Short mmCIF file of C-alpha atoms in Angstrom, two decimals:
data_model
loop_
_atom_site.label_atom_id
_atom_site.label_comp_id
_atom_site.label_asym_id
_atom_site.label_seq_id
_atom_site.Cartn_x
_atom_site.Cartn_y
_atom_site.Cartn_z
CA UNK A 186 0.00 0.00 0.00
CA UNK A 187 2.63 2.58 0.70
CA UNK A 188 4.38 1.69 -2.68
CA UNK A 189 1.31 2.38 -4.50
CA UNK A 190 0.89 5.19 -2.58
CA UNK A 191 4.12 6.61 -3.72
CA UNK A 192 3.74 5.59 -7.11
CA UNK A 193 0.36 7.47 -7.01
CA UNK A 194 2.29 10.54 -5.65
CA UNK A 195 5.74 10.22 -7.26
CA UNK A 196 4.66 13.54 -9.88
CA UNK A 197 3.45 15.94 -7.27
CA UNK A 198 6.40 15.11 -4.70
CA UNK A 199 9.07 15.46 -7.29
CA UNK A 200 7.46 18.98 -8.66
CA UNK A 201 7.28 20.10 -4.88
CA UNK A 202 10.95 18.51 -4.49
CA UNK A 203 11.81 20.71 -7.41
CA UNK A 204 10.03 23.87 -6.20
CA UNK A 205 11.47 23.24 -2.40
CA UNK A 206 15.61 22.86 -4.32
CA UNK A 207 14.69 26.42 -6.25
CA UNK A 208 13.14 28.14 -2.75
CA UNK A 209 16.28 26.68 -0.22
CA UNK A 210 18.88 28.27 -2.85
CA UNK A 211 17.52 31.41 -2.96
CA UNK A 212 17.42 31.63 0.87
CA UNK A 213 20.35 30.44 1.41
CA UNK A 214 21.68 33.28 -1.21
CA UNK A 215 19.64 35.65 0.81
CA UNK A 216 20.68 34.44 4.22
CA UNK A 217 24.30 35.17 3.31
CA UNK A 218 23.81 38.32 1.38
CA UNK A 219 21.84 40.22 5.16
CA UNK A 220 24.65 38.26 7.03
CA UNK A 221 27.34 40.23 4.90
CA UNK A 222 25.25 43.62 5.63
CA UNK A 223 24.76 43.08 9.13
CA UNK A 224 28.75 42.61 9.60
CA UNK A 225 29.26 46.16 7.60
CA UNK A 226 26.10 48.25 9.34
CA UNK A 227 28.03 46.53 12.85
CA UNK A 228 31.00 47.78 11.96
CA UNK A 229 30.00 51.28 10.94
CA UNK A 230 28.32 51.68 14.49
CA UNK A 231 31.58 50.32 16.14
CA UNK A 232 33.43 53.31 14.51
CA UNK A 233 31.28 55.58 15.93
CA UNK A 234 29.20 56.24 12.86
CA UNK A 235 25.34 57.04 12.29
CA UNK A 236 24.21 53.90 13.98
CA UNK A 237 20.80 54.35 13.84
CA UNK A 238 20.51 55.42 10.13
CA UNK A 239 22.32 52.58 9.63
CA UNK A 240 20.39 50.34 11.04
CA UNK A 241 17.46 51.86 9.43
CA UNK A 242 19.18 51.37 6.10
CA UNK A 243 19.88 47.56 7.04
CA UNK A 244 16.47 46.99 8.04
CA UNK A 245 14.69 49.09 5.17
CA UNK A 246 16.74 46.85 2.69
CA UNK A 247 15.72 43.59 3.52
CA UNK A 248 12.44 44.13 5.36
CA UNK A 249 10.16 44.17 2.16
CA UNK A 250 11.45 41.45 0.56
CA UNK A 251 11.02 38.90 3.66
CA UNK A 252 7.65 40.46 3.95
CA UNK A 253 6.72 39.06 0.41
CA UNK A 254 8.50 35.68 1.69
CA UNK A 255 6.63 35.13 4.35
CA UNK A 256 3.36 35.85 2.50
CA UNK A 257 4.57 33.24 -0.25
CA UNK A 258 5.25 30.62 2.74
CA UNK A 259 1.76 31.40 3.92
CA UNK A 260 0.41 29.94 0.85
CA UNK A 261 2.35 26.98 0.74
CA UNK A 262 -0.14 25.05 2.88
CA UNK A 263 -3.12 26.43 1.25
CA UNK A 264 -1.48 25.15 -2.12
CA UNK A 265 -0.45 21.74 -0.69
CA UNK A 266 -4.09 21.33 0.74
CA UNK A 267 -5.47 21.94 -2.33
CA UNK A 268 -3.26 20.44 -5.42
CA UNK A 269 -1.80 17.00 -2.79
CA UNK A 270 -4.67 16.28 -0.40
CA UNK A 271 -7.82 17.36 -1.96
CA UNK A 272 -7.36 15.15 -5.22
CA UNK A 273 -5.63 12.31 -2.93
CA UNK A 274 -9.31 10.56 -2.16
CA UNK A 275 -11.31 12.57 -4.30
CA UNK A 276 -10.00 11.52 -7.18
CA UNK A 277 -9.70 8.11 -6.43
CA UNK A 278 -13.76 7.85 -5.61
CA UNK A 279 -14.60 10.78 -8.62
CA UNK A 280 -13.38 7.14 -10.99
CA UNK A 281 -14.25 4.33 -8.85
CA UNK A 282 -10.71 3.16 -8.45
CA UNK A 283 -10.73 2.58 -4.49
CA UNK A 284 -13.16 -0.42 -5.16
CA UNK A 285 -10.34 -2.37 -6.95
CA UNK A 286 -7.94 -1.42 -3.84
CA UNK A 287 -10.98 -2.35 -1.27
CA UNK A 288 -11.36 -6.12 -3.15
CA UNK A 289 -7.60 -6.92 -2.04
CA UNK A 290 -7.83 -7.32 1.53
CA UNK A 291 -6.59 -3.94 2.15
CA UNK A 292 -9.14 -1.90 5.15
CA UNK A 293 -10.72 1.15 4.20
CA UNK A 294 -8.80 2.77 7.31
CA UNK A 295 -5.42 1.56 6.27
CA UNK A 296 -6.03 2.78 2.71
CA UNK A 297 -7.01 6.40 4.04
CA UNK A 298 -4.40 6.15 6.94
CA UNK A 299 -1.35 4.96 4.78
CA UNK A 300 -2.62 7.84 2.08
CA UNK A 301 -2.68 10.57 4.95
CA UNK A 302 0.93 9.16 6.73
CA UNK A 303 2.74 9.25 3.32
CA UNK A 304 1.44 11.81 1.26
CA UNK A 305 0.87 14.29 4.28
CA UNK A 306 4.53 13.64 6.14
CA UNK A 307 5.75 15.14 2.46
CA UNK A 308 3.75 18.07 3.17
CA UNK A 309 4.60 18.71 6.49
CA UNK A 310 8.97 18.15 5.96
CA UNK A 311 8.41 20.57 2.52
CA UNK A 312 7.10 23.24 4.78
CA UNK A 313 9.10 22.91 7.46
CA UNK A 314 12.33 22.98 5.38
CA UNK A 315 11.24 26.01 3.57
CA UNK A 316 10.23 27.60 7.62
CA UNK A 317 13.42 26.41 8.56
CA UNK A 318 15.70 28.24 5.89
CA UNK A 319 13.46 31.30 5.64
CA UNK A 320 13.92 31.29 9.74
CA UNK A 321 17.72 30.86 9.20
CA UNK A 322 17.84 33.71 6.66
CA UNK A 323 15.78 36.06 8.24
CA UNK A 324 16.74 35.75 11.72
CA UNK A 325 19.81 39.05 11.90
CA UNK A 326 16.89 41.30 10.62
CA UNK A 327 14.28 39.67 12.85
CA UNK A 328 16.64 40.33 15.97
CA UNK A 329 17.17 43.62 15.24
CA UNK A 330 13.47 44.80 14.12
CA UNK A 331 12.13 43.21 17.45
CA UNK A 332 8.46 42.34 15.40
CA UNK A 333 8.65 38.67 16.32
CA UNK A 334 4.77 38.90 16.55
CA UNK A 335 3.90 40.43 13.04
CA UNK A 336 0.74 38.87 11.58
CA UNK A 337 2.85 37.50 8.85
CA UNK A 338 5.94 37.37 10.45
CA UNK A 339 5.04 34.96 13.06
CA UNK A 340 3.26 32.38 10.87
CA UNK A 341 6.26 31.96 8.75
CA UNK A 342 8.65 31.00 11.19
CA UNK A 343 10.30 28.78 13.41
CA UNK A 344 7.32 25.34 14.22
CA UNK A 345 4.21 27.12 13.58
CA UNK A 346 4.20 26.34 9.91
CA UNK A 347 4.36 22.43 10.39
CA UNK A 348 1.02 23.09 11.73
CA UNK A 349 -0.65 24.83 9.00
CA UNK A 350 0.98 22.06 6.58
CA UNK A 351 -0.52 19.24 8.65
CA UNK A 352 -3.50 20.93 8.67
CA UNK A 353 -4.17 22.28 5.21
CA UNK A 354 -3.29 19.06 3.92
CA UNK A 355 -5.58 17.15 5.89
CA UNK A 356 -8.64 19.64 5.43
CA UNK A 357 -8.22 19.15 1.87
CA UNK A 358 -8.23 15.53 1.67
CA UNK A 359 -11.47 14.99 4.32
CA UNK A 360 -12.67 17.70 2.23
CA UNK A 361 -12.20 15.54 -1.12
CA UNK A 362 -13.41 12.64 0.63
CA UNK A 363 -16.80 14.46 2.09
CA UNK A 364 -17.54 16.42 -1.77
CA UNK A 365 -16.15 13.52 -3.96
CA UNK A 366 -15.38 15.69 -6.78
CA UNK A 367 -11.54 16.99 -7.06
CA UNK A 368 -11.98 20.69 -8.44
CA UNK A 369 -15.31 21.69 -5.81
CA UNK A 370 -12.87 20.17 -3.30
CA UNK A 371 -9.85 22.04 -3.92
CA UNK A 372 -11.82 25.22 -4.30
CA UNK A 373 -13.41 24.41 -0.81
CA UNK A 374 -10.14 23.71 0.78
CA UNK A 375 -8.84 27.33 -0.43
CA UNK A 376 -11.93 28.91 0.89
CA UNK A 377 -11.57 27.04 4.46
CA UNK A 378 -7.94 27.22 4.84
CA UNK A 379 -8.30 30.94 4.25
CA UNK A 380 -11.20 31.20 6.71
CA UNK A 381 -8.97 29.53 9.55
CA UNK A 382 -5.47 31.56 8.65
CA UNK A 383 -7.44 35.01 9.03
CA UNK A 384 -9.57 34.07 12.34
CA UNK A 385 -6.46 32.12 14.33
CA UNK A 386 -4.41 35.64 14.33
CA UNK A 387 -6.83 38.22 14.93
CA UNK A 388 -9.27 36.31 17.35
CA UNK A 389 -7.34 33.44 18.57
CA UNK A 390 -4.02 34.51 18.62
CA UNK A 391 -4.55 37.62 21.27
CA UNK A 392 -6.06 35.42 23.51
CA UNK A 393 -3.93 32.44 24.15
CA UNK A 394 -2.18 34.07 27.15
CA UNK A 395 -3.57 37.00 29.54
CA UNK A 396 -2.23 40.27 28.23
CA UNK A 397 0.13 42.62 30.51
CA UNK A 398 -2.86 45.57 30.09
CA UNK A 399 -0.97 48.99 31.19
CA UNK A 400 -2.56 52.64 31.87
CA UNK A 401 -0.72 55.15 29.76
CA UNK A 402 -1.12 59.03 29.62
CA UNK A 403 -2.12 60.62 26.17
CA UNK A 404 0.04 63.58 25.87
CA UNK A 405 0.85 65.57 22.57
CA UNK A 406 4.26 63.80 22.84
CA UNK A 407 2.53 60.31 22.56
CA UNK A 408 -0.21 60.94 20.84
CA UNK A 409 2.39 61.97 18.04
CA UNK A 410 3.96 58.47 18.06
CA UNK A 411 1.01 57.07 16.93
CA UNK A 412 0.76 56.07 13.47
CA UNK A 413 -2.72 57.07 13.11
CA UNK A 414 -5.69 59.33 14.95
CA UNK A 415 -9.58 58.16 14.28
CA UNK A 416 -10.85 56.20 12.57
CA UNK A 417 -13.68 55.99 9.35
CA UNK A 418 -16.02 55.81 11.83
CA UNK A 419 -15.28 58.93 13.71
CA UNK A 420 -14.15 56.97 17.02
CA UNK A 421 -11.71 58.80 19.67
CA UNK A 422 -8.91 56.02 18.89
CA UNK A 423 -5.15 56.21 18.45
CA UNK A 424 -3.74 53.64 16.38
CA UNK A 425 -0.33 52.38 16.55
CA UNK A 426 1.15 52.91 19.93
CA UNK A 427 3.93 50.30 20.49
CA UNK A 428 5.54 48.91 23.58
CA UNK A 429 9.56 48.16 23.45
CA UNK A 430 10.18 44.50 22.96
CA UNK A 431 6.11 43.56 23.29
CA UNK A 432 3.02 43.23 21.03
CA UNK A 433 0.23 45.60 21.32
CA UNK A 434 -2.68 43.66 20.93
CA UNK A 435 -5.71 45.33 22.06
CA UNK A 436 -5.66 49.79 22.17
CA UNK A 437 -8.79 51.29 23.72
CA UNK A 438 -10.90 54.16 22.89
CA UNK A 439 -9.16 57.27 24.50
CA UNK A 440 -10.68 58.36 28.14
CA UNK A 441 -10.66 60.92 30.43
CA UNK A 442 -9.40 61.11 33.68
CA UNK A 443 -12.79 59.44 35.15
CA UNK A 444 -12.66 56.32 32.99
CA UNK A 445 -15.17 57.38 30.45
CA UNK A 446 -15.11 57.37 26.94
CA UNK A 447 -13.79 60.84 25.26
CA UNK A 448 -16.92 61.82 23.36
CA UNK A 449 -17.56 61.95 20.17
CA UNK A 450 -17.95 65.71 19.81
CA UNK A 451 -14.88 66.52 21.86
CA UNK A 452 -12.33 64.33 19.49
CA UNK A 453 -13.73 65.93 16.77
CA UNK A 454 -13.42 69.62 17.77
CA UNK A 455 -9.30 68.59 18.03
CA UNK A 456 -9.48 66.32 15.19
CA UNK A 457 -11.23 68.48 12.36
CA UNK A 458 -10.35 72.23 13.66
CA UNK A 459 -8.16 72.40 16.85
CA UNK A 460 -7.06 76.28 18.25
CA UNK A 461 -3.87 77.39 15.60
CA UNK A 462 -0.68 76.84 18.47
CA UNK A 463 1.72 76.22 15.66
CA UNK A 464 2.62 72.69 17.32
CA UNK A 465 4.57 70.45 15.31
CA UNK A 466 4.49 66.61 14.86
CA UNK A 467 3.20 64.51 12.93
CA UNK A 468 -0.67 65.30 14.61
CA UNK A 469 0.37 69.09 15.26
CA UNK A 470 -2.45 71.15 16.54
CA UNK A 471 -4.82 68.14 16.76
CA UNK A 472 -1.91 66.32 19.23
CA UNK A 473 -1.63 69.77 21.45
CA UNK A 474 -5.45 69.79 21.60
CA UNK A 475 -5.85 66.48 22.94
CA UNK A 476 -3.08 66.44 25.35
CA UNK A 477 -4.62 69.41 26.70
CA UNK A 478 -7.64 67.45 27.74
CA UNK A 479 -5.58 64.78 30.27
CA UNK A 480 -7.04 61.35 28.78
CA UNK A 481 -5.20 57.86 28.99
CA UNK A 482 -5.74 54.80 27.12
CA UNK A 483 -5.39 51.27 28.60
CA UNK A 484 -3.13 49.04 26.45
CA UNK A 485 -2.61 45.50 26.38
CA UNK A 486 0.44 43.48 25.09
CA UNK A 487 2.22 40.23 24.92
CA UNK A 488 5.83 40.92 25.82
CA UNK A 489 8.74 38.99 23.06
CA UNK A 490 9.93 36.57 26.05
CA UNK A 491 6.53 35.13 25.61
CA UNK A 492 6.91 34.07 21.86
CA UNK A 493 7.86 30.65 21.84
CA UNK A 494 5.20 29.42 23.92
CA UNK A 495 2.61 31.17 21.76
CA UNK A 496 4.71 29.43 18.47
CA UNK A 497 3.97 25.38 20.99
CA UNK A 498 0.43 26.97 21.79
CA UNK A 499 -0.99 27.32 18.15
CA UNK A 500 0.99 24.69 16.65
CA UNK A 501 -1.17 22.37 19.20
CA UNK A 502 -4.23 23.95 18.43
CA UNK A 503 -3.75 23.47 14.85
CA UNK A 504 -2.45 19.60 15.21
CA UNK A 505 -5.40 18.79 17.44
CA UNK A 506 -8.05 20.15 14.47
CA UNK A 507 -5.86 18.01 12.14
CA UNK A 508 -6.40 14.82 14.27
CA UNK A 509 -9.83 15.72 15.20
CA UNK A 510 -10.20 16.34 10.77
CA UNK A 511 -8.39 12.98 10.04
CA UNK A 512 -11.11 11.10 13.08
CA UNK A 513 -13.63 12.57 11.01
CA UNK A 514 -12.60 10.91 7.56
CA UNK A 515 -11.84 7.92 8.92
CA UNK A 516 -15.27 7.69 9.75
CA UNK A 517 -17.09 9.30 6.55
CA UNK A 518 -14.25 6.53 4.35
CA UNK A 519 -15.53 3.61 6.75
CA UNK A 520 -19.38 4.58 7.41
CA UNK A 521 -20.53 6.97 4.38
CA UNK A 522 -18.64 5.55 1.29
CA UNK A 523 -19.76 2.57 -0.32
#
């Protein structure tokens, strides 16, 4: 059974073999290329040098370009769920050809549990190779920019992705096994993969330890280090306060010094036409306005000393929905299919 198996698979694994070669050499490339730059923007700040523009320039060279290779590792489990592990079963009952495999005193669970072990361990060591050199290659400019929690970032490094593999492989192929057609299953696999990837983060993610939460005092000075002031719907917010070495994961509305929400007509009297002080900033007037006013905002935040056990936390969320996902086609392949 695992022969055929392989025999089955032999296309796919050598194109992803080929694909993985291609990825690993231009890493590795890469990886040596920021080590090289890290050793000269070191050196210039050893001299005595502009260290922080050039460690600006460092960062500002490299930063994109990991950013678009983490988004491209992102979709390597979406792509493996759909293109290995939806057509794995589906195709197989789409023609009829598990009845001949069935007749030959192989089980239906060992045909869907050799199919899953083979076919989905290729899927989980492609990712984690490709996590493992990007990891490698990216870590001088990781340690320096300190965003070890970045949406992105953090789902493209280190064990989290051997997750998502095991996962998006095995939602594709219960999902080809449920649908028994290979193209509505691989569209359904990219639909549901996408679903989970975009919840996890923004609803899961923040929650998987307590925050630190933290009082701090809106002055003009902080107010300006915000990245942004409202919002489209015309809410007293501040957007983009950050915490040295920590991620900011919840920001509330601003108050005042009571606890209450700033209201609506006071944020926008600073917002849309503050007094003319001639403040600079990147808020200017609006900033000296509001710090005038003595509100606070409560922030919360999950310091960087707390990333690895949020990387063992959501890789064991996402294993346990894998073996609860492989349970349930077990029983559809031994109950439902005939």
């Amino acid at each position: 059974m695992i022969r055929l198996t392989w025999r089955q698979f032999r296309v796919p694994a050598l194109a992803g073999l080929a694909g993985l070669v291609l990825l690993g050499a231009y890493l590795v490339y890469l990886g040596v290329a920021i080590r090289r730059d890290e050793q000269s923007y070191l050196s210039r700040c050893r001299t005595g040098g502009d260290c922080a523009g050039a460690l600006a320039q460092f960062l500002g060279g490299y930063q994109n370009t990991l950013l678009y290779l983490a988004g491209l590792l992102a979709l390597v489990p979406a792509v493996l769920g759909m293109f290995w592990g939806a057509p794995l079963v589906a195709r197989e009952l789409e023609t009829g050809t598990h009845r001949l495999v069935w007749n030959q005193s192989v089980t239906r669970t060992r045909w869907f549990a050799v199919k899953l072990l083979v076919v989905g361990s290729a899927a989980v060591t492609v990712t984690g190779l490709a996590s493992l050199l990007l990891t490698w290659a990216a870590s001088p400019v990781d340690r320096l920019a300190g965003d070890r929690f970045g949406t992105i970032v953090f789902g493209a490094r280190n064990v989290v992705p051997l997750g998502y593999a095991a996962f998006g492989f095995v939602l594709g192929t219960v999902t080809g096994a449920l649908v028994r057609r290979t193209l509505p299953a691989m569209a359904l696999t990219a639909v549901a993969f996408t679903l989970v990837q975009l919840l996890v983060p923004n609803v899961l993610r923040p929650h998987l330890m307590p925050p630190v939460t933290v009082t701090r005092p809106m002055t003009a000075e902080a107010i300006n280090e915000a990245r942004a002031l409202g919002s489209l719907t015309g809410a007293p917010v501040v957007k983009g306060l950050s915490v040295p070495d920590a991620w900011v994961s919840e920001v509330s509305e601003l108050r005042t010094r009571d606890g209450r929400p700033l209201s609506g007509e006071a944020f926008d009297r600073c917002f849309r036409d503050p007094p003319r002080t001639g403040a600079t900033g990147t808020f200017g007037d609006a900033a000296a306005c509001l710090g005038r006013l003595d509100l606070h905002v409560r922030l919360s935040f999950q310091p960087n000393r707390r990333y690895w056990a949020f990387q063992w936390r959501e890789l064991a969320i996402y294993l346990a929905l894998t073996g609860l996902l492989a349970g349930v086609g077990r029983w559809w392949i031994r109950r439902r299919v005939t």
